[in-house]
mmCIF file of C-alpha atoms in Angstrom:
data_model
loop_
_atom_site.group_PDB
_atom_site.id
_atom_site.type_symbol
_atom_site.label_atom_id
_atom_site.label_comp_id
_atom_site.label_asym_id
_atom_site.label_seq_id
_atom_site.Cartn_x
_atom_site.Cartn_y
_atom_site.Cartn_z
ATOM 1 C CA UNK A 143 0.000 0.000 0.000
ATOM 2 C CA UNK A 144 1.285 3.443 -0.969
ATOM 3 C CA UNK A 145 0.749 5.584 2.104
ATOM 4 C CA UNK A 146 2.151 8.555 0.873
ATOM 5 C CA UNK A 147 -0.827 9.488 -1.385
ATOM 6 C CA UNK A 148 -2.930 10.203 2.063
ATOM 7 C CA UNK A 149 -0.152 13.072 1.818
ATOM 8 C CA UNK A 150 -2.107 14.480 -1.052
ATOM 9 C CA UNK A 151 -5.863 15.056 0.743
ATOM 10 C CA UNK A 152 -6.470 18.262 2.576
ATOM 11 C CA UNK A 153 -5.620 18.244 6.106
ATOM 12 C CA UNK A 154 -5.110 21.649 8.271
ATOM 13 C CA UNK A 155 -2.962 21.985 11.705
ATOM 14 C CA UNK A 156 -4.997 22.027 14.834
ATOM 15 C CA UNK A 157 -4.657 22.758 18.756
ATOM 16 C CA UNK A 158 -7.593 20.500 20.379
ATOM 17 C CA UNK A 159 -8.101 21.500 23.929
ATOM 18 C CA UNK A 160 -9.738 20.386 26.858
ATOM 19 C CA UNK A 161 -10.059 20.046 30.516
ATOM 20 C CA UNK A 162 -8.237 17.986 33.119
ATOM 21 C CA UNK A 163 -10.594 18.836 36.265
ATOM 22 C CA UNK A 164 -9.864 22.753 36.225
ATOM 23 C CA UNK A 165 -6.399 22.278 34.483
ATOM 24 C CA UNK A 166 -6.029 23.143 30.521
ATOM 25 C CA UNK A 167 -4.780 19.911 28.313
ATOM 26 C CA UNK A 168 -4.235 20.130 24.825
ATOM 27 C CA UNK A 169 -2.698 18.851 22.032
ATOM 28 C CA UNK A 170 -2.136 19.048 17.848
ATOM 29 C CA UNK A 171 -4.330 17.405 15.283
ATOM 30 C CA UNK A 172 -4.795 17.353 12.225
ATOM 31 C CA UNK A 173 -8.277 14.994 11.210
ATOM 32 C CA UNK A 174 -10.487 17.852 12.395
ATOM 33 C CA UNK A 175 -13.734 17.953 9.963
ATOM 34 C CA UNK A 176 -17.088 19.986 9.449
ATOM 35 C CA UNK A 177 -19.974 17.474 9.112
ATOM 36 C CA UNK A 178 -22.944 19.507 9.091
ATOM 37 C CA UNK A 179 -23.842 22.876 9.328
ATOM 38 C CA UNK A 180 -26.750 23.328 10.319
ATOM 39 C CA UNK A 181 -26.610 21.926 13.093
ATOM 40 C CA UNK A 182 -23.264 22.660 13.334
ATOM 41 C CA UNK A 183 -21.158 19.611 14.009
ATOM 42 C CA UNK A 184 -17.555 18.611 13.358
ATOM 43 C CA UNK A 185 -15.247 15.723 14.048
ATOM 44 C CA UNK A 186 -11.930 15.201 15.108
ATOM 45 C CA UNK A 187 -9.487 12.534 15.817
ATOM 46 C CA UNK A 188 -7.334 12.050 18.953
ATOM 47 C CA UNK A 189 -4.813 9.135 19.380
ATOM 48 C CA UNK A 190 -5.647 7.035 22.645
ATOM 49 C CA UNK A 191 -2.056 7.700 23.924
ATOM 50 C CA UNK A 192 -2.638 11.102 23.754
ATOM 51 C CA UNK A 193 -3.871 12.464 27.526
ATOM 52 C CA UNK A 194 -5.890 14.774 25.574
ATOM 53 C CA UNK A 195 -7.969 12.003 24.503
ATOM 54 C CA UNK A 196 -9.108 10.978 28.048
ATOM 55 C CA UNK A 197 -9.925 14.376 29.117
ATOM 56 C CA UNK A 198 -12.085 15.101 26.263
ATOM 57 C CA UNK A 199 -13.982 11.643 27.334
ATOM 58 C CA UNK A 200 -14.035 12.741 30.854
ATOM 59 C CA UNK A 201 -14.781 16.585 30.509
ATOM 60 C CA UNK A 202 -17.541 15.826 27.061
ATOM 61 C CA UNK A 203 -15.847 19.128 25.785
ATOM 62 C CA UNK A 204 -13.357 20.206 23.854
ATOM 63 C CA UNK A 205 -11.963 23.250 21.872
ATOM 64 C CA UNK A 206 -9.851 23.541 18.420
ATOM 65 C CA UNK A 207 -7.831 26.793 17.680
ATOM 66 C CA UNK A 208 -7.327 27.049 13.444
ATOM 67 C CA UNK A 209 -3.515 27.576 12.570
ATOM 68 C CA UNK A 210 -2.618 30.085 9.978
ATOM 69 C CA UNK A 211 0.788 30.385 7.967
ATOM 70 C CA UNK A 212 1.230 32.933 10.588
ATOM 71 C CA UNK A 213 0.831 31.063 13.522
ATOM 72 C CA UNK A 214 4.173 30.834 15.566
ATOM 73 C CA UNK A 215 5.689 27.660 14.725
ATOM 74 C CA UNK A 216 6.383 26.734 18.604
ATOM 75 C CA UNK A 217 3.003 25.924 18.765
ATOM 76 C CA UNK A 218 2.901 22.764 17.116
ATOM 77 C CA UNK A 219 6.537 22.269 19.367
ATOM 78 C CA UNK A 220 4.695 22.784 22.422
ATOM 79 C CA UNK A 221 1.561 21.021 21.838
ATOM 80 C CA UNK A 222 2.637 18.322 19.359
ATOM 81 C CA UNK A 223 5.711 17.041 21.233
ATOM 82 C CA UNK A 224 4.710 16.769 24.876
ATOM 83 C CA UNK A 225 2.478 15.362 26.794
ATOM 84 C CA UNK A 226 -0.388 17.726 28.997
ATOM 85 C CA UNK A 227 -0.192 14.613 31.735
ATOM 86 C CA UNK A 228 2.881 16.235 32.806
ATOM 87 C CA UNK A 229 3.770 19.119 31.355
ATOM 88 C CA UNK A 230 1.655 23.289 31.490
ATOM 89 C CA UNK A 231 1.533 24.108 27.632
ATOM 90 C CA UNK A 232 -0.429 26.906 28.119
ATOM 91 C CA UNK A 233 1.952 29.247 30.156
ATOM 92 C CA UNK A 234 2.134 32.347 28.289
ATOM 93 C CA UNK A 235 -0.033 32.088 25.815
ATOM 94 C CA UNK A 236 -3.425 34.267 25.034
ATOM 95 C CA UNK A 237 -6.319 31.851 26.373
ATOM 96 C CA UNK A 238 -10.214 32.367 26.556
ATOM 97 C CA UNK A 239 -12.290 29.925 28.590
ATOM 98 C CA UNK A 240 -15.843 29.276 26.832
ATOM 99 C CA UNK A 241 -17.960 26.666 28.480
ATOM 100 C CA UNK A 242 -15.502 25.369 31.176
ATOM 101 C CA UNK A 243 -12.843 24.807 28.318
ATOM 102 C CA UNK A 244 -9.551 26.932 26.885
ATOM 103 C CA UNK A 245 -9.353 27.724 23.561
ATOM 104 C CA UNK A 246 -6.087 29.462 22.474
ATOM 105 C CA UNK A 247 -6.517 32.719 20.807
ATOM 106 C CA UNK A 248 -3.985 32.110 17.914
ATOM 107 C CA UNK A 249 -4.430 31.804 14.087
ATOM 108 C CA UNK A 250 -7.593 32.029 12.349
ATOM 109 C CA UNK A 251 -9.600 31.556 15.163
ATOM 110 C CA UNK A 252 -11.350 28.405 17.295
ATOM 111 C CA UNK A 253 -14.160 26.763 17.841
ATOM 112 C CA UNK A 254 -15.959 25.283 21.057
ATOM 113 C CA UNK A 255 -18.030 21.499 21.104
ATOM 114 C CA UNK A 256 -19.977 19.459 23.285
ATOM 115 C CA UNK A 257 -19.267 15.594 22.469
ATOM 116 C CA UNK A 258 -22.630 14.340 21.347
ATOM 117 C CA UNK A 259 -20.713 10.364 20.234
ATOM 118 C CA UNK A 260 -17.858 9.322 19.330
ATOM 119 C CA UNK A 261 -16.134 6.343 17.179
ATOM 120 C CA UNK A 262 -13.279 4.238 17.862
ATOM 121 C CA UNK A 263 -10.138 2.687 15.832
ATOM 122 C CA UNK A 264 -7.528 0.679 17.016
ATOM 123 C CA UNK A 265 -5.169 3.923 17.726
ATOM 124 C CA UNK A 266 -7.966 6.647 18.023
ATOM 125 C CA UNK A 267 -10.798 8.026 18.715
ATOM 126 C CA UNK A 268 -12.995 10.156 16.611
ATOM 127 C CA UNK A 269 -15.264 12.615 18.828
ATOM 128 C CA UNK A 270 -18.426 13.987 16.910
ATOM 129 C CA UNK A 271 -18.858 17.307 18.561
ATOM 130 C CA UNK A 272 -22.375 19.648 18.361
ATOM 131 C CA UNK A 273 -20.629 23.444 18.202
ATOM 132 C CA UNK A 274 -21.714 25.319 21.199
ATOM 133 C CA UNK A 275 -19.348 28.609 20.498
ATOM 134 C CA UNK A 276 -17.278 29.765 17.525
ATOM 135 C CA UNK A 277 -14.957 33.197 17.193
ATOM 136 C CA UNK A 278 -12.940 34.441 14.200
ATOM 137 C CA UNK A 279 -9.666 35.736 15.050
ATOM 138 C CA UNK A 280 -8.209 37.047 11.899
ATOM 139 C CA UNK A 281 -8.546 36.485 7.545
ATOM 140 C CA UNK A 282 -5.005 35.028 7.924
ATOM 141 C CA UNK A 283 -4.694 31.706 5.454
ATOM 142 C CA UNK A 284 -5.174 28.106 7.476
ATOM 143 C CA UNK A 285 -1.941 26.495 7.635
ATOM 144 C CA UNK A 286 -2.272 22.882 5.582
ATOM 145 C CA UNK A 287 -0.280 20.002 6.433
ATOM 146 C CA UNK A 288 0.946 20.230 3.072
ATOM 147 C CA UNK A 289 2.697 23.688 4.314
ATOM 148 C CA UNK A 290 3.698 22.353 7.952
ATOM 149 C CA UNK A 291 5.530 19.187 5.712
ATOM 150 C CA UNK A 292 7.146 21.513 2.835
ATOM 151 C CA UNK A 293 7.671 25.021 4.424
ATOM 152 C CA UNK A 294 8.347 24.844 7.921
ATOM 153 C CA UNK A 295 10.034 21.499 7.516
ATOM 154 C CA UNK A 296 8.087 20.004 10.297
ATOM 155 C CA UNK A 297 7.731 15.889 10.843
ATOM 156 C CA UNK A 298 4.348 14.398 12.046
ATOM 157 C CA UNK A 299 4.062 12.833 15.776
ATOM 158 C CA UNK A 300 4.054 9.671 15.746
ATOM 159 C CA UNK A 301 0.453 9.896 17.249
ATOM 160 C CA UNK A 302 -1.169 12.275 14.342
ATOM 161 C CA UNK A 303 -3.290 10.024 11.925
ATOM 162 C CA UNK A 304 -1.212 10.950 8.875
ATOM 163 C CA UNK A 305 2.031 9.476 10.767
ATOM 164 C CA UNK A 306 4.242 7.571 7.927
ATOM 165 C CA UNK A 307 7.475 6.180 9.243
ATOM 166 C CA UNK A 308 9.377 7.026 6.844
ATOM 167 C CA UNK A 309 12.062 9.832 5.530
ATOM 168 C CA UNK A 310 10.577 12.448 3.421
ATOM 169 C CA UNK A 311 12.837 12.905 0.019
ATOM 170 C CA UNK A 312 16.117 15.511 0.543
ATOM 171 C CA UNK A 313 15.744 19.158 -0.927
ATOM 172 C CA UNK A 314 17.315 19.415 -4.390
ATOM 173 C CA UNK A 315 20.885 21.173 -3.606
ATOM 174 C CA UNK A 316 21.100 20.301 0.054
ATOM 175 C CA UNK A 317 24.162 19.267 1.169
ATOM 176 C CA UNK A 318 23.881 18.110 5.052
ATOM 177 C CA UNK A 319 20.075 17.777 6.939
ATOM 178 C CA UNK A 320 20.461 17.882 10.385
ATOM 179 C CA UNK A 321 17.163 16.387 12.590
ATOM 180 C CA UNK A 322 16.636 17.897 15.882
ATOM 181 C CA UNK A 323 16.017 14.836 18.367
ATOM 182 C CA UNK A 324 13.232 16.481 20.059
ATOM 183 C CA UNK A 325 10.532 17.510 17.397
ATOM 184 C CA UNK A 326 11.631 15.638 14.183
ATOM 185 C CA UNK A 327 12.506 19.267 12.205
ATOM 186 C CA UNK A 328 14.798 19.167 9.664
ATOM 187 C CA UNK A 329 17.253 21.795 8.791
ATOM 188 C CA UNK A 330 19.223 21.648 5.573
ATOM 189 C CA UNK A 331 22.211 23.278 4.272
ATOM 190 C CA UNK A 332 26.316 23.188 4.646
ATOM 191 C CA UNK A 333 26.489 23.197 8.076
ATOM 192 C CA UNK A 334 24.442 23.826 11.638
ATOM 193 C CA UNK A 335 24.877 27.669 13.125
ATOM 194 C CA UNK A 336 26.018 26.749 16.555
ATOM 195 C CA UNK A 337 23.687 29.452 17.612
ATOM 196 C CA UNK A 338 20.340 27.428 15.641
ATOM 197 C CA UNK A 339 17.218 27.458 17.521
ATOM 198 C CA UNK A 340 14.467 25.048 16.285
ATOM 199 C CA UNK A 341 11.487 26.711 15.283
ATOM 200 C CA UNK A 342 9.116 24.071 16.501
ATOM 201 C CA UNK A 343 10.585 22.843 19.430
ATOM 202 C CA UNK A 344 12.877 25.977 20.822
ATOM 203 C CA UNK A 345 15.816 23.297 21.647
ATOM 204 C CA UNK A 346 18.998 24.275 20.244
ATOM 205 C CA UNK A 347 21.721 23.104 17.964
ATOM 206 C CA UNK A 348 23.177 20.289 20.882
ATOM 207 C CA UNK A 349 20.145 18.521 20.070
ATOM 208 C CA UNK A 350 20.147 18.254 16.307
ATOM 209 C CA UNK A 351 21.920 15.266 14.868
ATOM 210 C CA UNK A 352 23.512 15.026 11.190
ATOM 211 C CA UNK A 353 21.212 12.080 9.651
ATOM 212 C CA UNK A 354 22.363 12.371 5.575
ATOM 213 C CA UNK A 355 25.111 14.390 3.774
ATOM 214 C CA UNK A 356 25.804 14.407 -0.265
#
């Protein structure tokens, strides 16, 4: 089976939030989907390892902030790459509580449910969800996974649905790509500034590692 031609449907980039009791959880996906509009009612799809997933079973809420090309790129970093069970990914950021849940005020805007059923797979569950709130935020473009793959050089958790284990091909002209250990970003060129920063992640160049060279 050739995987890589799920690469080719439309997929955006997604913080789903929640509650944990009266603590924030979140996390990044990237099967979120309109159903109907009228009611409106979307979907989404949260791995079962993710602690996300639990609290949106426990809580029957959950939130979804829209990405734009604009959207820092820490984002996914922070909410793609660590797990809310032990770790405050909201510190700092601009956050408005609607119906007992956060939704992060980033991007195009977000959107609030109530979990009216839900489906599940052998790695995750999708949560139908009856819209209870929905805000606007700015005309910015939604960030596709097409752009988080080709432009910010990002790598999927190995939790999102569209997970392929698998190197992506190297840039045309690239000499070295360096991976950073932490988020999966590659950086390409001659050689690592020992001052990089990740843009996903925020770690530095100690935790990148040389992984192909021409």
């Amino acid at each position: 089976m050739d995987h890589s031609i799920f690469r080719s449907m439309t997929y955006g980039v997604y913080i789903t939030t929640s509650v944990d009791g009266g603590r924030p959880v979140g996390c990044i996906t990237n099967s979120n989907t309109q159903i109907t509009s009228s009611p409106a009612t979307v979907s989404v799809s949260v791995n079962h390892d993710n602690y996300t997933n639990a609290c949106i079973e426990k809580s029957g809420m959950f939130a979804y902030t829209i990405l734009s090309v604009e959207s820092d790129p820490s984002l996914i970093g922070r909410f793609g790459f660590a797990s809310s069970r032990d770790t405050d990914k909201f510190g700092g950021l601009d956050v408005e509580w609607v119906e007992g849940v956060p939704a992060v005020k980033a991007g195009c805007g977000y959107v609030v449910c109530r979990v009216i059923g839900k489906m599940e797979t052998s790695t995750h569950t999708v949560f139908l969800g009856e819209v209870v709130e929905a805000k606007a935020l700015s005309p910015e473009i939604a960030m596709s996974y097409s752009y988080y793959h080709q432009v910010i050089r990002g790598k999927s958790p190995k939790n999102a649905p569209t997970y392929i284990a698998e190197e992506e091909p190297k840039a045309e002209g690239a000499k070295k790509r360096y991976q950073c250990q932490i988020c999966g970003h590659i950086y390409e060129g001659d050689a690592l500034p020992e001052d990089y920063v990740c843009p996903l992640c925020k770690h530095g160049a100690q935790d990148f590692k040389l992984v192909s060279e021409s």
